[in-house]
Amino acid sequence: MEKINPEKSAHNIATIFCEKFLSTFNDVDPDSNEFYAKVEKAAQIYALAYDGAFETITKENGEE
């Protein structure tokens, strides 16, 4: 079985999660505090999704 690139795959997975989260806030004013709160939450989602995907893929690749 071919190994999956964990960095690229984790980035792609985390990006999808962030895009889904942010797609629900199309009408948020970029100059508002709410916008910055959503950006912070998206960053947290990205970090958690990236770490989880990276760890899982690395383990599946037998690289741990």
PDB file of C-alpha atoms in Angstrom:
ATOM      1  CA  MET A   1       0.000   0.000   0.000  1.00  0.00           C
ATOM      2  CA  GLU A   2       1.286   3.458  -0.916  1.00  0.00           C
ATOM      3  CA  LYS A   3       1.885   5.874   1.963  1.00  0.00           C
ATOM      4  CA  ILE A   4      -0.080   9.104   2.217  1.00  0.00           C
ATOM      5  CA  ASN A   5       1.766  12.395   2.678  1.00  0.00           C
ATOM      6  CA  PRO A   6       0.668  13.354   6.218  1.00  0.00           C
ATOM      7  CA  GLU A   7       1.471  17.081   5.932  1.00  0.00           C
ATOM      8  CA  LYS A   8      -0.437  17.638   2.706  1.00  0.00           C
ATOM      9  CA  SER A   9      -3.350  15.440   3.721  1.00  0.00           C
ATOM     10  CA  ALA A  10      -3.668  17.000   7.171  1.00  0.00           C
ATOM     11  CA  HIS A  11      -3.625  20.471   5.600  1.00  0.00           C
ATOM     12  CA  ASN A  12      -6.344  19.491   3.118  1.00  0.00           C
ATOM     13  CA  ILE A  13      -8.537  17.990   5.826  1.00  0.00           C
ATOM     14  CA  ALA A  14      -8.103  20.963   8.162  1.00  0.00           C
ATOM     15  CA  THR A  15      -8.861  23.372   5.323  1.00  0.00           C
ATOM     16  CA  ILE A  16     -12.122  21.583   4.542  1.00  0.00           C
ATOM     17  CA  PHE A  17     -13.212  21.832   8.179  1.00  0.00           C
ATOM     18  CA  CYS A  18     -12.419  25.566   8.255  1.00  0.00           C
ATOM     19  CA  GLU A  19     -14.175  26.233   4.958  1.00  0.00           C
ATOM     20  CA  LYS A  20     -17.302  24.480   6.230  1.00  0.00           C
ATOM     21  CA  PHE A  21     -17.221  26.429   9.490  1.00  0.00           C
ATOM     22  CA  LEU A  22     -16.639  29.796   7.808  1.00  0.00           C
ATOM     23  CA  SER A  23     -19.250  29.211   5.083  1.00  0.00           C
ATOM     24  CA  THR A  24     -21.977  29.764   7.652  1.00  0.00           C
ATOM     25  CA  PHE A  25     -20.836  33.353   8.298  1.00  0.00           C
ATOM     26  CA  ASN A  26     -21.142  35.026   4.901  1.00  0.00           C
ATOM     27  CA  ASP A  27     -22.710  38.183   6.321  1.00  0.00           C
ATOM     28  CA  VAL A  28     -20.181  38.943   9.082  1.00  0.00           C
ATOM     29  CA  ASP A  29     -18.671  42.418   8.803  1.00  0.00           C
ATOM     30  CA  PRO A  30     -14.871  42.070   8.493  1.00  0.00           C
ATOM     31  CA  ASP A  31     -14.428  45.169  10.666  1.00  0.00           C
ATOM     32  CA  SER A  32     -16.419  43.734  13.562  1.00  0.00           C
ATOM     33  CA  ASN A  33     -15.268  41.970  16.718  1.00  0.00           C
ATOM     34  CA  GLU A  34     -17.461  39.040  15.681  1.00  0.00           C
ATOM     35  CA  PHE A  35     -15.308  38.575  12.581  1.00  0.00           C
ATOM     36  CA  TYR A  36     -12.131  38.302  14.644  1.00  0.00           C
ATOM     37  CA  ALA A  37     -13.807  35.866  17.027  1.00  0.00           C
ATOM     38  CA  LYS A  38     -14.766  33.666  14.055  1.00  0.00           C
ATOM     39  CA  VAL A  39     -11.206  33.839  12.706  1.00  0.00           C
ATOM     40  CA  GLU A  40      -9.831  32.734  16.072  1.00  0.00           C
ATOM     41  CA  LYS A  41     -12.303  29.841  16.202  1.00  0.00           C
ATOM     42  CA  ALA A  42     -11.392  28.837  12.638  1.00  0.00           C
ATOM     43  CA  ALA A  43      -7.709  28.807  13.620  1.00  0.00           C
ATOM     44  CA  GLN A  44      -8.506  26.512  16.548  1.00  0.00           C
ATOM     45  CA  ILE A  45     -10.527  24.219  14.282  1.00  0.00           C
ATOM     46  CA  TYR A  46      -7.678  24.133  11.772  1.00  0.00           C
ATOM     47  CA  ALA A  47      -5.093  23.305  14.421  1.00  0.00           C
ATOM     48  CA  LEU A  48      -7.163  20.528  15.977  1.00  0.00           C
ATOM     49  CA  ALA A  49      -8.149  19.006  12.630  1.00  0.00           C
ATOM     50  CA  TYR A  50      -4.568  19.213  11.332  1.00  0.00           C
ATOM     51  CA  ASP A  51      -3.071  17.596  14.422  1.00  0.00           C
ATOM     52  CA  GLY A  52      -5.657  14.831  14.503  1.00  0.00           C
ATOM     53  CA  ALA A  53      -5.351  14.039  10.807  1.00  0.00           C
ATOM     54  CA  PHE A  54      -1.542  14.195  10.876  1.00  0.00           C
ATOM     55  CA  GLU A  55      -1.343  11.837  13.831  1.00  0.00           C
ATOM     56  CA  THR A  56      -3.791   9.360  12.320  1.00  0.00           C
ATOM     57  CA  ILE A  57      -2.163   9.338   8.891  1.00  0.00           C
ATOM     58  CA  THR A  58       1.324   9.018  10.349  1.00  0.00           C
ATOM     59  CA  LYS A  59       0.151   6.064  12.447  1.00  0.00           C
ATOM     60  CA  GLU A  60      -1.544   4.418   9.433  1.00  0.00           C
ATOM     61  CA  ASN A  61       1.654   4.873   7.428  1.00  0.00           C
ATOM     62  CA  GLY A  62       3.547   3.023  10.147  1.00  0.00           C
ATOM     63  CA  GLU A  63       5.846   5.989  10.694  1.00  0.00           C
ATOM     64  CA  GLU A  64       5.348   6.345  14.424  1.00  0.00           C
TER      65      GLU A  64
END
